[in-house]
Amino acid sequence: MGLFGGRKTVFVDADILVIGGGMAGCGATYESRYWGRDLKIVCVEKANIERSGAVAQGLYAINCYMGMQWGENQPEDHVRYARNDLMGLVREDLGYDIARHVDSTVHKFEEWGLPIMRDPKTGRYQREGKWQIMIHGESYKPIVAEAARKAATEIYNRIMVTHLLMDAGKANRVAGAVGFNVRTGDFHVFRAKAVIVSAGGASHIFKPRAVGEGMGRTWYAPWSSASAYALPIQVGAKMTQMENRIVLTRFKDGYGPVGAYFLHLKTYTQNGYGEEYESKWYDDTKALVGDYIDRHPVPTCLRNHAIIKEVAAGRGPIRMVTKEAFQDPHKETVGWENFLGMTIGQAVVWASQNIDPKQINPELTTSEPYVMGSHATCSGAWASGPEDYAPAEYQWGYNRMMTVDGLFGAGDTIGGTAHKFSSGSFTEGRIAAKAAVKYVMEKGRDQPQVSEKEVRDLQKTIYQPLENYRVGRNEITAGTVSPTYLLPIHGLQRLEKIMDEYVGGIGTNYMTNGVLLTRGLELLTMLKEDMAHMGAEDLHQLQRVWELHHRLLASESVTQHTLFREETRWPGYYYRGDHMKLDDTNWHCFTLSRYDRNTGEWAMEKAPVYHIID
Ligand SMILES: Cc1cc2nc3c(=O)[nH]c(=O)nc-3n(C[C@H](O)[C@H](O)[C@H](O)COP(=O)(O)OP(=O)(O)OC[C@H]3O[C@@H](n4cnc5c(N)ncnc54)[C@H](O)[C@@H]3O)c2cc1C
């Protein structure tokens, strides 16, 4: 059958190509149609937008809602909150831009049929916390997907995008993307005038706590494979804050959410001996980060820090005190329902481990690190800000356009804007789409050109692992290990081990230093060399190979950024043992990187943090 196995090549032309139909991608697809009535809007998704991305299973709360109609919060308040949580470093222009529009997004969700709980006394949305509202969210994603489906010219499900295409006529301008159908194997070439990347964050770049047959049990969706970062990195887009990985405190083994427990059920934590422990670490933390420990609310990373230290001191495990709250039948119901809407697995884990939270206080744990730009961290692409609000230095064209012409991003993709969550990601998709439509309109007939040679070369590269396997398997004399190819699972485990041991994963209690990071980079480079020898038995494994490519490039970026920032800005997310303190004099700044795919070199620089809001 030859290298391409008789598979079809499908060419698709679009005005706007949205890569990834999760929350941000659905928002981008929906809004593109609003502003670009006659444009061809195409959304391409690795899974099926009906149930894809981090919200696939549903959610129990929308974590970003101002409540401006009731005067509950203003956008400025949210910027202050995110800035405080991120130890001072956020893109205030981008955060403000989302906060001022996010309420209208949530109102649309309700209009489209999402049941939002209401406070029976006030008639307002039921608050779980200052920013969170509670929903019956099992069908959250199908509801949002329906809006995108109706807006799109075409949705292509089951297509993994592997590479962006660049304009053959103009340097630094995007021209589309290529990928393959994970079911049929058909090769897809998307030619587009503007591209919006919204392909979610990254799990499985650090070794997870659950290994072997349990390795799919991570907090962040196991299918989030860093494409949001690798696709822009490959074409030289600048990235920011990639060192700012996230570590979550969650219920042990099931990673069930704790927000509703803390905020709504008013539960609290204790060490293994039933003692309060957070205050014990106050002086230690103050010595590291100064008055950031006195801020309210205490930044997420610093709360992790107290847990990590207490466990390392031999007084674990940390437990959530649920026994008191669960005596109230209403709270008990809320506690269980909290899992039904988004993490049923946690209830199953408790059942299997004989844990009834009414009788036993369940254990908490800190997760392995993940990379994502929409939760309580802000890794991602460096993007141009809103015209009416961003400082001049943060503006080079269209809102949410990266440093590559015509390439936009939203959700986990865009850096510097933490605490967007599901509603903020959808909102950012809308913002990016509006700007992308403007870009397409203003470019008029000035269209990017796709090089046929580039496409053919990429096609060969993409399917090569199938050929490596077909040839290499003949050399196996016993078992499954080939002398000439690596299977994706082997590559993934090697990547996770390197990141865990050298870049501050669970194996080192989140500790790293310059020496470890430098060695980590050497080992990542060796893995990169071996990637030419990946073997794929079938299309499923071919997808895994390309996910690994994306995870590897994102990991390299995380390592470069962690090496560059010579301080410990977020204790509890990771520690630089050689620079244990927060250093506002030298590092109250963003870190930026740019990858050169021709040389494999990374250029690092600092960018100023502008505090626009007092
Ligand atoms: C465990 C967990 C709990 C959360 N809880 C809450 C909560 O309670 N409330 C809240 O508001 N938010 C919550 N969030 C945050 C929210 O889910 C994210 O902020 C939001 O989903 C980010 O949107 P996104 O579009 O960037 O990514 P996603 O929604 O993950 O979408 C990314 C999409 O890209 C697709 N994709 C990936 N790679 C490719 C590729 N190469 N080619 C084509 N398609 C690709 C994926 O399949 C996916 O559909 C939670 C997140 C997690 C992980």
XYZ file of C-alpha atoms and ligand atoms in Angstrom:
667
model
C 0.000 0.000 0.000
C 3.013 2.311 0.317
C 3.632 5.053 2.809
C 0.253 6.752 2.487
C -1.723 3.509 2.445
C -3.999 4.653 -0.381
C -5.471 7.314 1.881
C -7.138 10.393 0.469
C -5.794 13.918 0.682
C -8.585 16.367 1.493
C -8.105 20.078 0.755
C -10.233 22.552 2.689
C -10.242 26.322 2.125
C -11.374 28.593 4.918
C -11.397 32.240 5.793
C -11.012 31.401 9.469
C -9.713 28.088 10.748
C -10.351 27.288 14.414
C -8.098 24.516 15.741
C -9.654 22.719 18.719
C -13.388 22.800 19.424
C -13.283 23.016 23.220
C -14.582 25.990 25.199
C -12.427 28.626 23.492
C -12.809 27.021 20.052
C -16.596 26.912 20.331
C -16.563 30.568 21.414
C -14.334 31.478 18.462
C -16.487 29.574 15.975
C -19.691 31.125 17.296
C -18.390 34.681 17.265
C -16.665 34.389 13.866
C -20.056 33.858 12.317
C -21.533 36.865 14.138
C -18.969 39.268 12.684
C -18.230 37.411 9.476
C -21.677 36.567 8.099
C -20.379 35.531 4.668
C -17.080 34.042 5.711
C -16.135 30.397 5.553
C -15.615 29.365 9.177
C -14.078 25.939 9.734
C -13.491 24.277 13.097
C -11.221 21.233 13.278
C -11.233 19.009 16.345
C -9.206 15.974 17.383
C -12.175 14.312 19.143
C -15.818 15.302 18.645
C -16.846 18.762 19.780
C -19.976 17.295 21.371
C -17.841 15.960 24.248
C -14.309 17.234 23.809
C -11.768 19.122 25.884
C -11.508 19.703 29.596
C -15.268 20.240 29.944
C -16.131 16.954 28.203
C -17.487 15.351 31.351
C -19.368 18.455 32.493
C -18.751 20.951 35.273
C -20.517 21.839 38.483
C -19.562 25.499 38.565
C -18.716 28.313 36.190
C -15.662 29.774 37.814
C -15.533 33.180 36.182
C -18.636 35.360 36.465
C -18.565 38.965 37.627
C -22.282 39.470 38.373
C -22.162 43.068 37.161
C -25.950 43.155 36.712
C -26.248 42.911 40.490
C -23.181 44.992 41.288
C -21.436 41.940 42.761
C -18.005 42.477 41.176
C -16.401 44.710 38.579
C -13.787 43.673 35.972
C -11.120 45.602 37.878
C -11.795 43.432 40.940
C -11.110 40.308 38.916
C -7.830 41.692 37.615
C -6.744 42.437 41.195
C -7.738 38.936 42.233
C -5.835 37.207 39.405
C -2.793 39.437 39.902
C -2.688 38.602 43.580
C -3.047 34.876 42.944
C -0.261 34.894 40.362
C 2.128 36.704 42.737
C 1.929 39.956 40.803
C 2.448 38.773 37.236
C -0.534 38.921 34.876
C -1.353 40.685 31.638
C -3.855 43.098 33.125
C -5.025 44.329 29.725
C -5.995 40.838 28.570
C -7.548 39.885 31.905
C -9.632 43.051 32.019
C -10.766 42.462 28.453
C -12.146 39.034 29.367
C -13.677 40.173 32.653
C -15.641 42.988 31.035
C -17.240 40.579 28.531
C -17.573 37.347 30.467
C -21.000 37.993 31.973
C -22.581 38.293 28.544
C -21.132 34.874 27.669
C -22.689 33.284 30.741
C -26.047 34.860 29.911
C -25.835 33.270 26.475
C -25.155 29.861 28.044
C -28.329 30.229 30.087
C -30.277 31.313 27.008
C -29.020 28.206 25.186
C -30.381 25.956 27.925
C -27.678 25.587 30.583
C -29.400 25.297 33.975
C -27.795 27.780 36.362
C -28.729 27.438 40.030
C -30.402 30.424 41.660
C -30.400 31.612 45.217
C -34.052 31.201 46.265
C -33.889 34.278 48.484
C -32.305 36.772 46.110
C -33.140 35.260 42.716
C -29.526 35.804 41.705
C -27.230 33.051 40.464
C -26.208 30.780 43.333
C -22.658 31.665 44.291
C -20.165 28.993 45.287
C -17.541 31.631 45.938
C -16.829 35.222 44.988
C -16.274 34.354 41.312
C -17.996 30.983 40.952
C -21.644 30.264 40.188
C -23.193 26.813 40.456
C -24.687 24.997 37.489
C -26.290 21.671 36.631
C -23.483 21.205 34.168
C -23.480 17.610 32.957
C -24.528 18.833 29.490
C -22.465 22.030 29.523
C -20.272 20.977 26.607
C -23.028 19.666 24.280
C -24.936 22.938 24.831
C -21.923 25.050 23.933
C -21.029 22.770 21.020
C -24.491 23.171 19.521
C -23.955 26.921 19.210
C -20.633 26.325 17.451
C -22.121 23.699 15.148
C -24.860 26.051 14.044
C -22.382 28.861 13.428
C -19.672 26.941 11.557
C -19.597 26.416 7.828
C -18.014 23.037 8.540
C -16.865 21.164 11.623
C -14.231 18.487 11.062
C -14.232 16.057 13.958
C -11.584 13.358 14.548
C -8.775 15.284 12.915
C -5.560 15.769 14.802
C -3.771 18.887 13.633
C -0.041 18.250 13.655
C 1.514 21.356 12.063
C 0.658 24.887 11.056
C 1.397 25.963 7.484
C 3.261 29.177 6.774
C 2.832 31.565 3.862
C 5.211 30.737 1.019
C 5.197 34.376 -0.110
C 5.547 36.302 3.132
C 7.737 35.526 6.108
C 6.082 35.112 9.499
C 2.519 34.785 8.214
C 0.354 31.765 8.876
C -1.383 30.044 5.957
C -3.297 27.119 7.467
C -2.658 23.742 9.046
C -2.336 20.044 8.281
C -3.423 16.956 10.137
C -4.907 13.515 9.716
C -8.201 11.828 10.437
C -7.609 9.519 13.375
C -10.282 7.061 12.127
C -9.767 6.940 8.335
C -6.176 8.137 8.133
C -7.040 10.702 5.441
C -4.599 13.578 5.184
C -6.170 17.021 5.604
C -4.776 20.288 4.299
C -6.535 23.401 5.603
C -5.706 26.638 3.777
C -6.871 29.639 5.774
C -6.517 33.401 5.874
C -6.513 33.469 9.674
C -6.005 30.668 12.196
C -7.221 30.598 15.800
C -5.449 28.035 17.975
C -7.574 26.831 20.885
C -6.257 23.327 21.398
C -6.237 23.172 25.230
C -3.402 22.722 27.730
C -1.021 19.893 28.609
C -1.285 16.883 30.868
C 1.250 14.049 30.908
C 4.359 16.076 30.442
C 5.358 15.358 34.055
C 5.172 11.837 35.452
C 1.736 11.390 37.038
C 1.105 10.031 40.521
C -1.030 7.256 39.035
C 1.165 5.043 36.839
C 0.819 1.707 35.044
C -2.765 0.830 34.251
C -3.929 3.881 36.234
C -1.912 6.395 34.249
C -5.002 7.896 32.603
C -6.143 9.051 36.026
C -4.762 12.564 36.044
C -6.436 15.780 37.202
C -6.192 17.438 33.812
C -7.734 15.656 30.829
C -5.277 12.995 29.589
C -6.125 13.916 25.986
C -4.895 17.496 26.439
C -1.595 17.019 24.691
C 0.021 20.461 24.485
C -0.942 21.184 20.869
C -2.017 24.670 21.965
C 1.639 25.389 22.705
C 3.528 23.209 20.241
C 1.694 24.440 17.159
C 2.600 28.118 17.739
C 6.086 27.260 19.077
C 6.914 25.293 15.905
C 6.327 28.370 13.759
C 8.245 30.772 15.972
C 5.459 32.441 17.973
C 6.722 33.981 21.202
C 5.607 32.232 24.379
C 5.314 33.620 27.883
C 5.342 32.306 31.471
C 5.831 28.678 30.389
C 7.604 28.054 33.726
C 4.308 28.829 35.504
C 3.073 25.219 35.617
C 0.130 24.349 37.860
C -0.037 21.934 40.792
C -3.491 21.214 42.194
C -4.528 20.223 45.682
C -7.284 17.672 45.138
C -8.867 14.610 46.743
C -6.382 11.789 46.601
C -6.505 9.276 43.722
C -9.691 10.591 42.112
C -8.636 14.268 41.770
C -12.162 15.308 42.693
C -12.602 19.095 42.927
C -12.295 20.760 46.317
C -13.677 24.229 45.522
C -17.293 23.532 46.449
C -16.137 21.776 49.621
C -14.049 24.706 50.826
C -16.276 27.500 49.602
C -19.792 26.164 49.888
C -19.582 23.424 52.518
C -17.043 25.409 54.565
C -14.796 22.410 55.136
C -11.158 22.852 56.200
C -7.942 20.823 56.326
C -5.845 19.170 59.040
C -2.599 17.214 59.116
C -2.443 13.483 59.835
C -2.659 14.170 63.580
C -5.779 16.284 63.328
C -3.863 19.552 63.804
C -4.151 22.875 62.033
C -0.844 23.292 60.179
C -1.017 26.267 57.796
C -0.097 28.852 60.424
C 3.020 26.825 61.320
C 4.476 27.625 57.911
C 3.730 31.333 58.012
C 7.246 32.496 58.989
C 8.918 30.076 56.586
C 6.761 31.273 53.709
C 7.190 34.921 54.631
C 10.960 34.478 54.448
C 10.549 33.207 50.866
C 7.946 35.548 49.411
C 7.632 38.514 51.766
C 4.209 40.091 52.166
C 2.584 38.018 49.407
C 1.735 35.601 52.226
C -0.342 38.322 53.914
C -2.566 38.863 50.885
C -6.229 37.862 50.764
C -7.057 35.403 49.482
C -3.759 33.589 50.074
C -2.328 32.786 46.591
C -3.074 29.211 45.453
C 0.600 28.262 45.193
C 1.279 29.291 48.799
C -1.537 27.113 50.086
C 0.055 24.195 48.224
C 3.371 25.173 49.794
C 2.069 24.642 53.347
C 0.774 21.180 52.395
C 3.999 20.171 50.681
C 6.085 21.315 53.670
C 3.839 19.670 56.264
C 3.911 16.334 54.444
C 7.695 16.570 53.932
C 8.021 17.197 57.690
C 6.444 13.787 58.275
C 3.020 14.874 59.455
C 0.913 13.738 56.514
C -1.477 12.908 55.179
C -3.403 16.130 54.856
C -7.120 15.525 55.240
C -10.212 17.508 54.368
C -12.495 17.685 57.406
C -15.822 16.594 55.896
C -17.292 14.778 58.889
C -18.780 17.964 60.344
C -20.301 19.401 57.172
C -21.724 16.041 56.071
C -23.912 15.823 59.172
C -26.114 18.402 57.438
C -28.162 16.409 54.865
C -28.272 19.342 52.434
C -24.502 19.746 52.492
C -24.048 15.995 52.181
C -26.153 16.034 49.015
C -24.221 18.980 47.597
C -20.940 17.209 48.397
C -21.878 14.123 46.388
C -23.621 15.980 43.589
C -20.492 18.026 43.139
C -18.820 14.902 41.752
C -21.770 13.718 39.694
C -21.588 16.744 37.426
C -17.868 16.540 36.663
C -15.800 13.832 38.412
C -17.875 10.734 39.045
C -14.577 8.861 39.353
C -13.958 10.429 42.777
C -17.159 8.918 44.182
C -16.125 5.550 42.736
C -12.653 5.830 44.302
C -14.171 6.579 47.717
C -16.585 3.680 47.386
C -13.733 1.353 46.438
C -11.609 2.548 49.371
C -14.393 2.396 51.994
C -14.410 6.165 52.459
C -17.702 7.678 53.551
C -16.929 11.375 54.064
C -19.565 11.465 56.791
C -17.466 9.019 58.822
C -13.917 9.525 57.525
C -12.068 12.703 56.573
C -10.704 11.994 53.055
C -7.059 12.547 52.115
C -5.900 15.361 49.872
C -2.831 15.327 47.676
C -0.897 17.718 45.475
C -0.962 16.701 41.829
C 1.811 16.357 39.297
C 2.330 19.644 37.394
C 0.356 20.564 34.272
C 0.671 23.399 31.798
C -2.414 25.473 31.077
C -3.203 29.096 30.550
C -6.795 29.307 31.735
C -6.766 28.005 35.324
C -4.708 29.341 38.262
C -1.619 29.738 36.063
C -0.915 31.586 32.867
C 1.413 29.743 30.495
C 0.921 30.328 26.796
C 1.448 32.451 23.754
C 2.377 36.120 23.946
C -0.538 38.001 22.419
C -1.387 41.495 21.311
C -3.877 43.247 23.605
C -7.105 45.211 23.138
C -6.699 48.504 21.270
C -8.533 50.586 23.857
C -6.746 49.210 26.872
C -3.383 47.596 26.233
C -0.150 49.557 26.721
C 1.574 50.348 23.396
C 4.241 47.743 24.026
C 1.570 45.014 24.196
C -0.044 45.960 20.888
C 1.175 44.987 17.455
C -1.997 44.649 15.484
C -5.081 42.695 16.305
C -6.394 41.641 19.691
C -5.189 38.118 20.643
C -2.919 37.877 17.613
C 0.351 36.181 18.446
C 3.702 37.387 17.154
C 2.981 35.473 13.934
C 0.836 37.380 11.452
C -2.717 36.006 11.188
C -2.239 33.544 14.049
C -4.646 34.074 16.948
C -5.270 32.166 20.158
C -7.695 31.771 23.046
C -8.246 29.826 26.263
C -5.356 27.705 27.473
C -3.364 28.837 24.431
C -2.888 32.450 25.513
C -0.436 33.303 28.293
C -0.525 35.920 31.025
C -4.248 35.575 31.751
C -5.003 33.222 34.584
C -8.452 32.504 36.034
C -10.362 32.547 32.765
C -11.773 29.057 33.298
C -14.566 27.746 31.056
C -16.558 30.959 30.668
C -13.481 33.160 30.267
C -12.010 30.783 27.678
C -15.199 30.878 25.620
C -15.169 34.676 25.981
C -11.567 34.907 24.857
C -12.473 32.749 21.846
C -15.121 35.320 20.996
C -12.646 38.186 21.407
C -10.042 36.475 19.218
C -12.653 35.681 16.563
C -13.859 39.254 16.324
C -10.288 40.400 15.749
C -9.588 37.575 13.279
C -12.623 38.544 11.195
C -11.371 42.134 11.130
C -7.945 40.848 10.064
C -9.441 38.797 7.213
C -11.638 41.684 6.038
C -8.761 44.147 6.071
C -6.421 41.805 4.206
C -8.989 41.514 1.415
C -7.417 39.787 -1.546
C -4.008 39.611 0.043
C -4.109 35.880 0.718
C -1.374 33.589 2.012
C 0.107 31.041 -0.370
C 0.622 27.412 0.615
C 3.715 25.705 -0.731
C 2.939 22.351 -2.297
C 6.394 21.111 -1.395
C 5.894 21.993 2.274
C 2.617 20.095 2.275
C 4.102 17.004 0.620
C 7.105 17.040 2.969
C 4.838 17.280 5.983
C 2.642 14.473 4.699
C 5.674 12.214 4.482
C 6.840 13.192 7.960
C 3.418 12.700 9.542
C 2.891 9.137 8.298
C 6.539 8.015 8.642
C 5.963 6.270 12.037
C 3.585 3.804 10.313
C 6.351 2.949 7.860
C 8.943 2.698 10.654
C 6.728 0.165 12.353
C 5.943 -1.813 9.178
C 9.623 -2.242 8.393
C 10.978 -2.438 11.932
C 8.631 -5.071 13.263
C 10.284 -7.639 10.994
C 13.417 -7.281 13.067
C 11.721 -8.418 16.262
C 12.670 -11.969 17.092
C 10.800 -12.221 20.388
C 8.466 -10.044 22.470
C 7.504 -6.557 21.300
C 10.659 -4.467 21.637
C 12.160 -3.448 18.328
C 15.825 -2.575 17.847
C 14.891 0.205 15.402
C 11.754 1.953 16.591
C 10.258 3.361 19.781
C 6.565 3.067 20.550
C 4.803 6.237 21.725
C 4.207 4.888 25.217
C 7.959 4.377 25.630
C 8.675 7.917 24.484
C 5.975 9.312 26.772
C 7.321 7.534 29.819
C 10.826 8.717 29.027
C 9.594 12.302 28.692
C 7.657 12.137 31.967
C 10.678 10.719 33.788
C 12.968 13.475 32.539
C 10.491 16.197 33.452
C 9.779 14.639 36.831
C 13.379 14.205 37.880
C 14.973 17.300 36.350
C 12.282 19.952 35.993
C 10.533 19.773 39.365
C 7.892 17.051 39.378
C 6.496 14.977 42.231
C 9.607 12.759 42.369
C 11.738 15.664 43.636
C 8.945 17.333 45.636
C 8.747 20.008 42.917
C 12.417 20.982 43.442
C 14.871 21.760 40.672
C 17.913 23.987 40.031
C 20.113 25.257 37.218
C 22.249 22.131 37.089
C 19.262 19.802 36.933
C 17.502 21.920 34.323
C 20.586 22.034 32.122
C 20.911 18.260 32.261
C 17.177 17.939 31.669
C 17.542 19.929 28.478
C 20.344 17.654 27.294
C 18.165 14.605 27.874
C 15.204 16.218 26.136
C 17.432 16.921 23.145
C 18.405 13.243 22.997
C 14.744 12.265 23.124
C 14.047 14.740 20.338
C 16.706 13.060 18.196
C 15.048 9.690 18.789
C 11.656 10.986 17.703
C 12.631 10.295 14.099
C 12.483 6.606 15.037
C 8.965 6.494 16.414
C 6.904 3.538 15.290
C 3.111 3.420 15.094
C 1.208 0.189 14.721
C -2.042 1.888 13.717
C -3.727 5.286 13.454
C -4.349 5.396 17.185
C -0.650 5.083 17.833
C 0.068 7.594 15.096
C -2.016 10.092 17.030
C -0.065 9.229 20.169
C 3.203 9.861 18.312
C 2.112 13.361 17.312
C 0.767 14.088 20.759
C 4.187 13.128 22.067
C 5.889 15.485 19.610
C 3.690 18.287 20.926
C 4.254 17.378 24.570
C 7.997 17.227 24.028
C 8.231 20.666 22.444
C 6.071 22.185 25.184
C 8.258 20.456 27.795
C 11.381 21.932 26.271
C 9.758 25.331 26.480
C 8.806 24.798 30.154
C 12.383 23.780 30.937
C 13.932 26.738 29.109
C 11.647 29.171 30.910
C 12.260 27.565 34.305
C 16.003 27.856 33.725
C 15.722 31.475 32.638
C 13.712 32.721 35.649
C 16.297 32.707 38.425
C 13.951 32.906 41.393
C 11.194 30.933 43.096
C 8.177 33.054 42.238
C 5.493 30.465 43.018
C 6.528 28.161 45.902
C 4.043 25.304 45.855
C 4.145 25.112 42.060
C 7.919 24.585 41.881
C 11.155 25.554 43.602
C 14.507 26.686 42.194
C 16.794 25.315 44.929
C 19.574 27.667 43.792
C 17.263 30.717 43.953
C 14.807 29.904 46.697
C 13.382 33.392 47.172
C 10.979 35.540 45.239
C 13.023 38.352 43.734
C 10.832 41.312 42.783
C 13.847 43.514 42.026
C 15.039 41.388 39.120
C 12.076 39.211 38.186
C 8.914 41.255 38.455
C 8.589 40.682 34.716
C 7.296 38.249 32.129
C 9.609 35.698 30.590
C 9.392 35.345 26.814
C 10.850 32.713 24.508
C 11.106 32.201 20.792
C 12.007 28.876 19.211
C 13.881 28.701 15.932
C 12.838 25.508 14.196
C 15.766 25.662 11.775
C 18.441 25.735 14.453
C 16.552 24.272 17.421
C 17.734 27.249 19.486
C 15.616 29.169 22.023
C 15.972 32.931 22.487
C 14.895 34.158 25.930
C 14.048 37.695 27.024
C 12.200 39.633 29.710
C 9.121 41.797 29.105
C 7.777 44.410 31.505
C 4.670 43.882 33.615
C 2.422 46.955 33.419
C 0.083 47.521 36.323
C -2.826 49.309 34.726
C -5.235 48.842 37.602
C -4.369 50.204 41.045
C -10.293 18.977 35.893
C -10.723 20.342 35.500
C -11.727 20.971 36.199
C -12.162 22.219 35.836
N -13.180 22.784 36.538
C -13.713 23.947 36.122
C -14.856 24.471 36.774
O -15.368 23.907 37.735
N -15.376 25.624 36.288
C -14.848 26.279 35.225
O -15.386 27.316 34.818
N -13.737 25.809 34.608
C -13.165 24.664 35.019
N -12.047 24.155 34.387
C -11.376 24.957 33.365
C -11.951 24.807 31.958
O -12.247 23.481 31.704
C -10.900 25.335 30.977
O -10.575 26.643 31.374
C -11.389 25.383 29.532
O -11.875 24.134 29.124
C -10.251 25.817 28.609
O -10.760 25.936 27.315
P -9.860 25.599 26.035
O -10.758 25.719 24.849
O -8.610 26.355 26.075
O -9.462 24.067 26.212
P -10.435 22.797 26.087
O -11.808 23.123 26.493
O -9.746 21.687 26.781
O -10.477 22.503 24.509
C -9.338 22.146 23.757
C -9.829 21.382 22.532
O -8.779 21.215 21.592
C -8.836 19.897 21.059
N -7.497 19.560 20.553
C -6.381 19.376 21.289
N -5.333 19.138 20.490
C -5.799 19.176 19.219
C -5.184 18.998 17.951
N -3.874 18.766 17.838
N -5.961 19.067 16.851
C -7.303 19.313 16.950
N -7.925 19.498 18.133
C -7.176 19.440 19.249
C -9.287 19.063 22.235
O -9.784 17.818 21.853
C -10.326 19.984 22.866
O -11.599 19.798 22.322
C -11.567 22.902 34.745
C -10.532 22.287 34.047
C -10.105 21.026 34.418
C -9.007 20.385 33.649
